[in-house]
Coordinates of C-alpha atoms in Angstrom, one line a residue:
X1 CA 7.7 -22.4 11.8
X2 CA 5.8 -24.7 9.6
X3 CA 2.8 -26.5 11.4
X4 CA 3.6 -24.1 14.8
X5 CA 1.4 -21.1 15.6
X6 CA 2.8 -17.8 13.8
X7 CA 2.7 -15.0 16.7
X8 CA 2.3 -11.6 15.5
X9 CA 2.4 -8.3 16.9
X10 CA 0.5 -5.0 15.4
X11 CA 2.9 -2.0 15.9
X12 CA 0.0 0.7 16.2
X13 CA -3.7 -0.2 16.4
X14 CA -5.3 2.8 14.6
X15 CA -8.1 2.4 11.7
X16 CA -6.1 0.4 9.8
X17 CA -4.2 -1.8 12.1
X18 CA -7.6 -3.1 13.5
X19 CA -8.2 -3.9 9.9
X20 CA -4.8 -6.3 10.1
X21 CA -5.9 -7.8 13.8
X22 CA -9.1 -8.5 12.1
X23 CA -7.8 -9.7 8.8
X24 CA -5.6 -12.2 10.9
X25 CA -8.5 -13.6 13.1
X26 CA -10.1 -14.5 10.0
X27 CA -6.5 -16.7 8.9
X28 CA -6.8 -18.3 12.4
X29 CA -7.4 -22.0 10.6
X30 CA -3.9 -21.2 8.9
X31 CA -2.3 -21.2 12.0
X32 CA -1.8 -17.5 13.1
X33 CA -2.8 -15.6 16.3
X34 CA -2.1 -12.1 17.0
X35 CA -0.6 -12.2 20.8
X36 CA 0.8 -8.5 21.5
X37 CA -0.2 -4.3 20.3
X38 CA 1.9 -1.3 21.2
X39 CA 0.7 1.8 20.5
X40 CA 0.8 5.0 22.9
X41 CA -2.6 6.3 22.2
X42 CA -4.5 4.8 24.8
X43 CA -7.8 5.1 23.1
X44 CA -6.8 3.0 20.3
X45 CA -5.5 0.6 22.5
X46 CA -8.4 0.5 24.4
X47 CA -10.5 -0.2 20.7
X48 CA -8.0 -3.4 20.0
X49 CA -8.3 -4.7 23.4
X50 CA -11.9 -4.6 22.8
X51 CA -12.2 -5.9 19.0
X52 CA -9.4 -8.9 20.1
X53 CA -11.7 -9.9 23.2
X54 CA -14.7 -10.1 21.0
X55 CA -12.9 -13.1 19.5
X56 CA -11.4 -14.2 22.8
X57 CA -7.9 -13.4 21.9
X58 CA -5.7 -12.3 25.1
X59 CA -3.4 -9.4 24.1
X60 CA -0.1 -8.3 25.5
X61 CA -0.4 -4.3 25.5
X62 CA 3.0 -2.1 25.3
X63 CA 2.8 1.5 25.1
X64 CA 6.1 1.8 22.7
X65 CA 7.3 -0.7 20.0
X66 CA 10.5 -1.0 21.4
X67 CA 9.3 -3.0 24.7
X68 CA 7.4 -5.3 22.2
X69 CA 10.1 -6.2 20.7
X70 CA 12.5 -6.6 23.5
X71 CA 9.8 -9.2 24.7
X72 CA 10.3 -11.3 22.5
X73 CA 6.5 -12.7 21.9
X74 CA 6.1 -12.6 18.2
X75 CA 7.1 -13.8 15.0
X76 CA 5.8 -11.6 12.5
X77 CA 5.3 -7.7 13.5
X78 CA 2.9 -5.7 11.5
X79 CA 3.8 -2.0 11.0
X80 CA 0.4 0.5 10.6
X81 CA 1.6 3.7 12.4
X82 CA 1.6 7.2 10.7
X83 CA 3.6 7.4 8.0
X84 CA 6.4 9.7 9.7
X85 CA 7.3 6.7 12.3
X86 CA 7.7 3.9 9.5
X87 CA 11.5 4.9 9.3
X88 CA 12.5 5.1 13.0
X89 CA 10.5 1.5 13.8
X90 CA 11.7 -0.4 10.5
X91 CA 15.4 0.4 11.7
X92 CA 14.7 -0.8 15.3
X93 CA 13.0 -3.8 13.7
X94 CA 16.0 -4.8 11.6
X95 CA 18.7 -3.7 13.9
X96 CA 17.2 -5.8 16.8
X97 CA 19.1 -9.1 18.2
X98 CA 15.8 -11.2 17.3
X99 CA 14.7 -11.6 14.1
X100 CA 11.1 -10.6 13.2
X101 CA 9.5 -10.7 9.5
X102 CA 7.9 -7.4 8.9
X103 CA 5.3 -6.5 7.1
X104 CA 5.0 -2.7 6.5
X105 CA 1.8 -0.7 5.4
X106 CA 2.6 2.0 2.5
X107 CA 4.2 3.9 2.1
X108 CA 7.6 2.7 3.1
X109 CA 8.7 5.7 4.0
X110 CA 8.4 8.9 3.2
X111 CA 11.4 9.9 1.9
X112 CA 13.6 8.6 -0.8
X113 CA 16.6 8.8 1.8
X114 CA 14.6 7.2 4.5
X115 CA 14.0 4.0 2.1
X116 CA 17.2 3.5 1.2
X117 CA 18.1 3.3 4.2
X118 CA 15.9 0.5 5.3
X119 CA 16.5 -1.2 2.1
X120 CA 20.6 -1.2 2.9
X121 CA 19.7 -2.2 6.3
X122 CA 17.8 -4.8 5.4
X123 CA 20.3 -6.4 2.9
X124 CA 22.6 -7.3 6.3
X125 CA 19.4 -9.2 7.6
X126 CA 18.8 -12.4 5.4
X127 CA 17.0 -13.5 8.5
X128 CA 14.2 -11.2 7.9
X129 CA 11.4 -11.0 5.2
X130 CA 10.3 -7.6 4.7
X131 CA 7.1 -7.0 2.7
X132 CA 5.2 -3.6 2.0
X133 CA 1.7 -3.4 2.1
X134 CA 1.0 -2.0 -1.6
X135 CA -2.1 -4.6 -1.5
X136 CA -4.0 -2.9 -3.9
X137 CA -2.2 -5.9 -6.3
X138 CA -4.3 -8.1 -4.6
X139 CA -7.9 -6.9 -5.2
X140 CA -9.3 -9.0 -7.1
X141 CA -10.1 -7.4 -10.4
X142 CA -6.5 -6.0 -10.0
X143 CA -5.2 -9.5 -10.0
X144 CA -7.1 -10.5 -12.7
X145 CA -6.1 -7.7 -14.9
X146 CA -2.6 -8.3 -14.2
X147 CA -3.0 -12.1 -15.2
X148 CA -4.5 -10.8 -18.3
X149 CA -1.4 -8.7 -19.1
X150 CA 1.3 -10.9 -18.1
X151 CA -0.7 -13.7 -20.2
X152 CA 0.4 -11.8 -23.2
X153 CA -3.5 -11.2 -24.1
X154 CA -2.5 -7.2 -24.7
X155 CA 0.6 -7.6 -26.5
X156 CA 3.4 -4.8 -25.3
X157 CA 1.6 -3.0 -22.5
X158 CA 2.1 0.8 -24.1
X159 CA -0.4 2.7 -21.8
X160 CA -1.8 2.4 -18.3
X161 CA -4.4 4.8 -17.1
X162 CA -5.5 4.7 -13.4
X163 CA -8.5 7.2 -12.2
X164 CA -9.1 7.0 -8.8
X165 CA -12.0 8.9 -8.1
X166 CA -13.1 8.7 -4.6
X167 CA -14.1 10.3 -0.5
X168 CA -11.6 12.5 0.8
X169 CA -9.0 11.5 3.4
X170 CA -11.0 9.9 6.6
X171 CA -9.6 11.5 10.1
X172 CA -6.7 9.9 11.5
X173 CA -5.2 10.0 15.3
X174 CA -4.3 13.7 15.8
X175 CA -5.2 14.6 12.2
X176 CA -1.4 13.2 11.4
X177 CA -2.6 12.7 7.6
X178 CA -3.4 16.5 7.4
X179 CA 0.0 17.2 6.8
X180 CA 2.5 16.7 3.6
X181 CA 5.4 16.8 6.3
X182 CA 3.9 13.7 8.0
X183 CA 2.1 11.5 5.1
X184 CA 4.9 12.2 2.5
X185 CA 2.3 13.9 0.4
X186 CA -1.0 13.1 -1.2
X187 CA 0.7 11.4 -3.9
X188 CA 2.9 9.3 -1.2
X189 CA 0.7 8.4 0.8
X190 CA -2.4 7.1 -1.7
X191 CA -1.1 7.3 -4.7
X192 CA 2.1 4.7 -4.3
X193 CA -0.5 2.2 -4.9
X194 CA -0.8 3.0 -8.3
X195 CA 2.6 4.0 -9.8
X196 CA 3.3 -0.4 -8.1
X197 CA 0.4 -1.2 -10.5
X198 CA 1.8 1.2 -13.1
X199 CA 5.0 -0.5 -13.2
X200 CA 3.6 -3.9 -12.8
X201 CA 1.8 -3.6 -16.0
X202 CA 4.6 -2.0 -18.1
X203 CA 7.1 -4.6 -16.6
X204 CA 9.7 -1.4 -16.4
X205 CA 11.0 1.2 -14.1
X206 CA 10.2 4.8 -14.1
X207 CA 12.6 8.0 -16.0
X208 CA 10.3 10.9 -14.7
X209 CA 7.2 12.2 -14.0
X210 CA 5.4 15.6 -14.6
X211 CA 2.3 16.2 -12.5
X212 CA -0.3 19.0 -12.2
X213 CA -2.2 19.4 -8.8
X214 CA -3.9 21.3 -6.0
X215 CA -5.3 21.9 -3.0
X216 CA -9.3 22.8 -4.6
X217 CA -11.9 21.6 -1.9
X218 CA -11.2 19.6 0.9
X219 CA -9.6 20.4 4.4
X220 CA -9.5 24.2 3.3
X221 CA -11.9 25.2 6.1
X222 CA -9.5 23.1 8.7
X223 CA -7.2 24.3 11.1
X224 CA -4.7 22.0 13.8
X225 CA -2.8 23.8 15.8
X226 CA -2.9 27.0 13.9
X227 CA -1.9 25.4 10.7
X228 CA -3.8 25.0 7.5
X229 CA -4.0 21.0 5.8
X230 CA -1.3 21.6 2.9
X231 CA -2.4 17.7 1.3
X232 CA -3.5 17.9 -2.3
X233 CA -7.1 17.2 -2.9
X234 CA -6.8 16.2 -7.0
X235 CA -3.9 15.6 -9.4
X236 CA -2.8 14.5 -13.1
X237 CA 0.3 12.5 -13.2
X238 CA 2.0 11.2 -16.0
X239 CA 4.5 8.4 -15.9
X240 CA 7.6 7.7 -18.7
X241 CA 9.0 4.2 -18.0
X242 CA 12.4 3.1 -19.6
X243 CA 10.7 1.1 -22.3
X244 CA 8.8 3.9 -23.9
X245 CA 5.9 3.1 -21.8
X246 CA 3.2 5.6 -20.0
X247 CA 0.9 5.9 -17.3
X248 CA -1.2 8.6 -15.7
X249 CA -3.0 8.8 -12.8
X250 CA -6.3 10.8 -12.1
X251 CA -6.4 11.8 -8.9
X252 CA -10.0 13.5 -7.3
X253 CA -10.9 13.3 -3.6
X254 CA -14.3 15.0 -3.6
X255 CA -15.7 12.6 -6.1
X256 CA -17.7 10.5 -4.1
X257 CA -20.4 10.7 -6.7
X258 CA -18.7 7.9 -8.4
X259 CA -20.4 4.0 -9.5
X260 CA -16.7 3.0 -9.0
X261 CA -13.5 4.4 -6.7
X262 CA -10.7 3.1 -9.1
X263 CA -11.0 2.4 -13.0
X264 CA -7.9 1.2 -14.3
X265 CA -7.4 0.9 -18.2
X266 CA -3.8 -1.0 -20.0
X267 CA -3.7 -0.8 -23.6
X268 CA -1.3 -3.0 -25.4
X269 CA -0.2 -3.1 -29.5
X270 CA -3.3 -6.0 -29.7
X271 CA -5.6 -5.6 -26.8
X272 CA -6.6 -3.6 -24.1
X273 CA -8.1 -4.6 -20.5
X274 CA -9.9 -2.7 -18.3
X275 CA -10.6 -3.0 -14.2
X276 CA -13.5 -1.6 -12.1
X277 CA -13.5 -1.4 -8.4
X278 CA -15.5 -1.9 -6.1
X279 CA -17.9 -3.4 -9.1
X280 CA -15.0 -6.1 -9.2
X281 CA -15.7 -5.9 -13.0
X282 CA -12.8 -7.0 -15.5
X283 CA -13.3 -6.6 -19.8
X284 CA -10.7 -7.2 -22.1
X285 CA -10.8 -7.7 -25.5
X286 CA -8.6 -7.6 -28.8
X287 CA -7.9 -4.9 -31.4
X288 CA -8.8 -7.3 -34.5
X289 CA -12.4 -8.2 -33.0
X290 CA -13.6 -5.0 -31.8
X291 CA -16.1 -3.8 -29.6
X292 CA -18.0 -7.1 -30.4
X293 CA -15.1 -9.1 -29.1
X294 CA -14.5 -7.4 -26.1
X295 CA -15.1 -10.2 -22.8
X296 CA -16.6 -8.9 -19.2
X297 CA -16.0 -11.1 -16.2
X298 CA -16.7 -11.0 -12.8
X299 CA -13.9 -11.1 -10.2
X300 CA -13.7 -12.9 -7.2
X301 CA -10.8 -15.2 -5.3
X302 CA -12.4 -17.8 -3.3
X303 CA -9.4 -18.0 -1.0
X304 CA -11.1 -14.9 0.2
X305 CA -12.5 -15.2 3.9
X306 CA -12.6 -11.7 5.0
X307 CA -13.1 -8.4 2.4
X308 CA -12.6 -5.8 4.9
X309 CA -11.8 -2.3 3.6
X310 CA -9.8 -3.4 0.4
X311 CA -12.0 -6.0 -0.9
X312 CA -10.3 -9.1 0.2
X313 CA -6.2 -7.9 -0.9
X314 CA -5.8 -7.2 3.0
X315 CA -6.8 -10.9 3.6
X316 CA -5.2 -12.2 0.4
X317 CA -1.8 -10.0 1.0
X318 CA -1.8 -11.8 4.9
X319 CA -2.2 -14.9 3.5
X320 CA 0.6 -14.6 0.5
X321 CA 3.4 -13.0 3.6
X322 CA 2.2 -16.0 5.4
X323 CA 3.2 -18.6 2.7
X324 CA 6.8 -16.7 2.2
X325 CA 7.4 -17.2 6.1
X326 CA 6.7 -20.9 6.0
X327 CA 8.6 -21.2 3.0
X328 CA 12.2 -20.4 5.4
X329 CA 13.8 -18.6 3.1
X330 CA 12.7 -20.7 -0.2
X331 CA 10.5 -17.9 -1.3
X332 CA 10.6 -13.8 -1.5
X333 CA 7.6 -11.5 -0.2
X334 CA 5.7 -10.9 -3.3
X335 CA 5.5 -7.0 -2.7
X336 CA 9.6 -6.1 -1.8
X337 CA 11.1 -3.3 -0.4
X338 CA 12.8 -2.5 -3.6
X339 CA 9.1 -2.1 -5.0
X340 CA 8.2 0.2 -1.8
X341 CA 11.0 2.6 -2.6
X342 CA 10.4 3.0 -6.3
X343 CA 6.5 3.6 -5.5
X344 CA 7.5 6.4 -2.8
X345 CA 10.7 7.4 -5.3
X346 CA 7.8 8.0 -8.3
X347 CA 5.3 9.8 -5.5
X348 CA 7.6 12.2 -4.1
X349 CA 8.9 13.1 -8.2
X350 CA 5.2 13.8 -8.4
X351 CA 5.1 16.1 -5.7
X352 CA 8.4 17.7 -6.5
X353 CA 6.9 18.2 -10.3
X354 CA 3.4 20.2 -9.0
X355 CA 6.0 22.7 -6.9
X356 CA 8.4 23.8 -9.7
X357 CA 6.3 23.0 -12.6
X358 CA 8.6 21.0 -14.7
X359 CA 9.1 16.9 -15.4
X360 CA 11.5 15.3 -12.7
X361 CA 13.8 12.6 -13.2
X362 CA 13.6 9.6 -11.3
X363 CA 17.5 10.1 -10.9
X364 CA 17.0 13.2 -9.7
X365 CA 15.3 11.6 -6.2
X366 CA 17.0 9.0 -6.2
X367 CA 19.9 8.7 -7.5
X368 CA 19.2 6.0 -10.0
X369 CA 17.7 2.8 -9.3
X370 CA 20.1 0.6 -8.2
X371 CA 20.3 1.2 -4.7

């Protein structure tokens, strides 16, 4: 595939899989060209068709993803449907006769079960490269921040705290995202992003989780077909990792009052470094110098072509799955499925935690981690 044109196909063209057709057109020079959509809502369709001939790409349209894969047009298949389908279309994916390298927005899934599954499935397909959109790695303050850590500028990473302070959750096709049963849950469906980070920075895996959390503003006044939203609106979360390590997350999604959406904060036994987003702000600094010492850059990625919704980690995520597909095998997706299910695994603890009011075990979702 090196040199050749990489053909990829969007597997549902809502809000955010416009984001990946546009993403793409902007890594045209590397070689990559979006050439088929399936998606039965017509009206999305319609938006892709229009956004693709802005930039004079012809589309092949299919109404299900099964007939776009039986085609037989694309290399690379990029998965942004609701959350609830991810299961159903990662199986067909894997279990077809051609191969195609996948790359899956988060969450995985949105059970611990339904992960597993693909992960096993997976496993009997070395032909495949399977990466999970937890891009948020990519941002570019993130990735600085995580360069800090793993530099050894922070010592033994003992705390990470993640606030996410932000807009509530935009309207979706058929208000899917209303609903815990389709989204996983609040802290699924957003939240995965940050227990990947969490357990990037400790370099460990999760024990259990206790979380506090609520339904307090948003979506209250909504009804869909007779039913009340049931997605949390704000949360605490704290994380134990198996190396003594912890994280929490603060969740609030009627906080648009804020300078910044996420602030992220990793304290090690000499240092501690702090992230700001969107300000794309990093400081870090060392216990011994003090508040004198501390050091404030500004983050950007040159590479960057294209910041999108996410700041660029859309663009730079496309371009790193790109470089693993070239590579034939030589090199893993940076973001694996092993790293989906864990973020879903530590999620759905989270969820389980706020309706019995008690820590749960990682074990106790899934069965250890060695699945």
């Amino acid at each position: 595939m090196a040199g050749a044109i990489v053909k990829y196909g969007i597997i549902g063209v809502g809000m955010m899989g416009r984001e990946h057709l546009l993403n793409l057109y902007h890594l045209r020079t590397e070689g990559v060209a979006v050439v088929a959509i399936a998606d039965p809502h017509l009206p999305s369709q319609q938006l892709a068709l229009d956004l693709a001939h802005s930039f004079s790409w012809p589309l092949k349209v299919f109404s299900g993803h099964q007939e776009l894969l039986d085609s037989g047009l694309c290399d690379v298949l990029v998965v942004s449907t609701p959350n609830m389908t991810h299961h159903r279309i990662l199986m067909d994916i894997i279990n077809h006769s051609k191969p195609h390298h996948v790359l899956v927005e988060k969450p995985l899934c949105t059970t611990v079960s339904h992960c597993k599954e693909v992960v096993h499935a997976a496993r009997k397909r070395p032909d495949i490269l399977v990466q999970v959109g937890l891009e948020y790695r990519y941002m570019p303050p993130v990735a600085k921040l995580i360069e800090i850590v793993k530099g050894g500028n922070l010592g033994r990473v003992r705390m990470v705290a993640i606030r996410e302070h932000r807009f509530p959750f935009l309207v979706k096709v058929n208000n899917w995202n209303r609903f815990n049963i389709n989204s996983g849950g609040t802290l699924v469906e957003k939240c995965c992003h940050f227990f990947d980070l969490m357990r990037l920075f400790v370099g460990a895996n999760p024990v259990r989780v206790m979380a506090s959390g609520a339904i307090d503003v948003n979506h209250k006044d909504e009804i869909y077909d007779g039913k009340v939203p049931d997605i949390i609106d704000n949360a605490y979360v704290i994380v134990e990792f198996d190396n003594g390590s912890r994280g929490m997350l603060d969740l609030c999604m009627f906080a648009e009052g804020s300078k910044n959406e996420q602030e992220i904060s990793v304290v090690g036994d000499i240092g501690k470094g702090e992230a700001f987003v969107p300000e794309s702000v990093v400081r870090f600094g060392a216990r011994e110098a003090g508040r004198d010492g501390v050091q404030t850059l500004k983050a950007e990625d040159p590479r960057i072509k294209y910041d999108g919704l996410h700041h660029g980690s859309s663009y730079l995520e496309h371009l790193n799955f790109l470089s693993a597909i070239r590579a034939k095998g030589e090199k893993a997706p940076s973001v694996d499925l092993q790293d989906g299910l864990i973020s879903v695994a530590i999620g759905v603890a989270a969820q389980l935690s706020i309706e019995n009011g008690r820590f749960v075990t990682i074990e106790e979702v899934m069965d250890g981690l060695k699945s």
